[in-house]
XYZ file of C-alpha atoms in Angstrom:
142
model
C -3.778 16.046 21.737
C -7.207 14.554 22.445
C -9.518 14.187 19.420
C -13.012 15.672 19.216
C -14.573 12.606 20.860
C -12.302 13.019 23.868
C -11.408 9.337 23.735
C -8.720 9.110 21.094
C -5.343 10.734 20.827
C -4.853 12.634 17.583
C -1.209 12.277 16.625
C -1.354 13.683 13.093
C -2.918 16.849 11.752
C -5.349 16.671 8.825
C -2.573 17.883 6.495
C -0.191 15.194 7.763
C -2.837 12.523 7.245
C -3.483 13.809 3.710
C 0.247 13.744 2.932
C 0.624 10.226 4.310
C -2.253 8.726 2.308
C -1.881 10.772 -0.883
C -0.711 8.729 -3.843
C 3.010 9.174 -4.413
C 4.066 11.215 -7.427
C 7.109 9.395 -8.740
C 9.954 10.602 -10.914
C 11.132 8.288 -13.683
C 14.085 7.148 -11.535
C 11.773 6.428 -8.585
C 9.363 4.571 -10.877
C 12.214 2.362 -12.080
C 13.336 1.684 -8.512
C 9.998 1.157 -6.765
C 8.352 -0.910 -9.501
C 11.382 -3.147 -10.095
C 10.854 -6.816 -9.295
C 13.479 -9.394 -8.472
C 13.051 -12.910 -9.874
C 11.127 -14.079 -6.811
C 8.583 -11.243 -6.991
C 8.354 -11.565 -10.762
C 7.479 -15.263 -10.416
C 4.739 -14.423 -7.920
C 3.285 -11.702 -10.159
C 3.495 -13.928 -13.235
C 1.606 -16.613 -11.306
C -1.445 -14.356 -11.140
C -4.001 -15.062 -13.837
C -5.421 -11.693 -14.852
C -3.370 -8.771 -16.189
C -5.382 -6.443 -13.928
C -4.322 -8.272 -10.771
C -0.701 -8.411 -11.962
C -0.736 -4.657 -12.518
C -2.470 -4.065 -9.188
C 0.081 -6.137 -7.264
C 2.983 -4.309 -8.929
C 1.318 -1.024 -7.927
C 0.922 -2.184 -4.337
C 4.567 -3.262 -4.145
C 5.858 -0.036 -5.682
C 3.654 2.348 -3.756
C 4.347 0.532 -0.482
C 8.066 0.926 -1.163
C 7.515 4.648 -1.701
C 5.297 5.102 1.388
C 4.523 2.422 3.979
C 0.749 2.666 3.471
C -1.681 0.867 1.202
C -3.383 3.450 -1.026
C -6.734 3.175 -2.786
C -6.712 4.158 -6.434
C -8.229 3.637 -9.869
C -6.051 3.176 -12.935
C -7.220 6.516 -14.308
C -5.743 8.153 -11.177
C -2.293 6.710 -11.865
C -2.070 6.772 -15.656
C 1.650 7.537 -16.009
C 2.618 4.776 -13.571
C 0.139 2.350 -15.190
C 1.650 2.933 -18.625
C 5.149 2.448 -17.202
C 4.170 -0.862 -15.555
C 2.391 -2.137 -18.684
C 5.325 -1.214 -20.939
C 7.962 -2.604 -18.574
C 6.219 -5.899 -17.856
C 4.595 -6.317 -21.307
C 1.057 -6.281 -19.920
C -2.078 -5.155 -21.732
C -3.530 -2.036 -20.229
C -7.015 -2.760 -18.865
C -9.890 -0.289 -19.014
C -9.028 3.018 -17.339
C -12.024 2.818 -15.049
C -10.910 -0.562 -13.672
C -10.823 -0.765 -9.894
C -10.057 -3.832 -7.803
C -13.110 -5.303 -6.117
C -13.142 -5.326 -2.323
C -12.294 -9.043 -2.229
C -9.543 -8.787 -4.845
C -8.053 -5.778 -3.094
C -8.019 -7.537 0.285
C -6.422 -10.624 -1.237
C -3.798 -8.602 -3.139
C -2.943 -6.455 -0.102
C -2.522 -9.543 2.073
C -0.405 -11.293 -0.533
C 1.719 -8.210 -1.207
C 2.471 -7.639 2.469
C 3.317 -11.321 2.850
C 5.788 -11.376 -0.054
C 7.376 -8.187 1.307
C 8.010 -9.960 4.618
C 5.154 -8.652 6.760
C 2.711 -10.781 8.730
C -0.549 -10.271 10.593
C -0.371 -9.112 14.164
C -0.944 -12.133 16.378
C -3.273 -11.928 19.389
C -0.417 -12.246 21.914
C 1.592 -9.517 20.158
C -1.475 -7.287 20.181
C -2.023 -7.908 23.897
C 1.595 -7.022 24.747
C 1.481 -3.852 22.640
C -1.796 -2.820 24.252
C -0.285 -3.268 27.697
C 2.752 -1.194 26.761
C 0.560 1.566 25.340
C -1.695 1.537 28.382
C 1.210 2.442 30.647
C 2.677 5.155 28.405
C 1.989 8.715 29.557
C -0.240 10.815 27.309
C 1.603 13.465 25.256
C 1.759 16.702 27.241
C 1.194 15.042 30.605
C 3.954 14.813 33.174
C-alpha cells in the first residue's frame, strides 16, 4: 500500500506500529529471563561508571530481547521493571524523572547492539540490499 506521500510503501498499520514500539509489559518470569545477564554481559554493565547508565543498558538488553526494537522511555514509565533491576543487581534507584541524554542514549544503544552481536550496516551491504529491493515487485502488483 502506498503511503499518503505516494512515494513510500506503508507495510504496517498505525495499530501495528503502536504495538511494535509500545514498551513491553513483562510478567515476573519474563522479567527474570529478559533481564538476566551472563558473566560477560555482567562484566560489561559493571564496567559502566554511573548506576543510571548500568540500569539503562540492562533495560535496553532486556527490552530488545522482548521485542527487537529500541524503545524510548523514562524510569517513571517502567517503575516495576526498574525496581526489579535495582533489586536484582543491587543498584541505587536514580530519580524517577531520569532520562538518558541524547548522547548517552546513542552510546548505550550502540554498545548494547554490539554486545548482543549486531553491527552497523556497511555501505556495500546497504548497496546490495537497495539493489535487491529495487527489483522486487510492489505488493499488489503482478
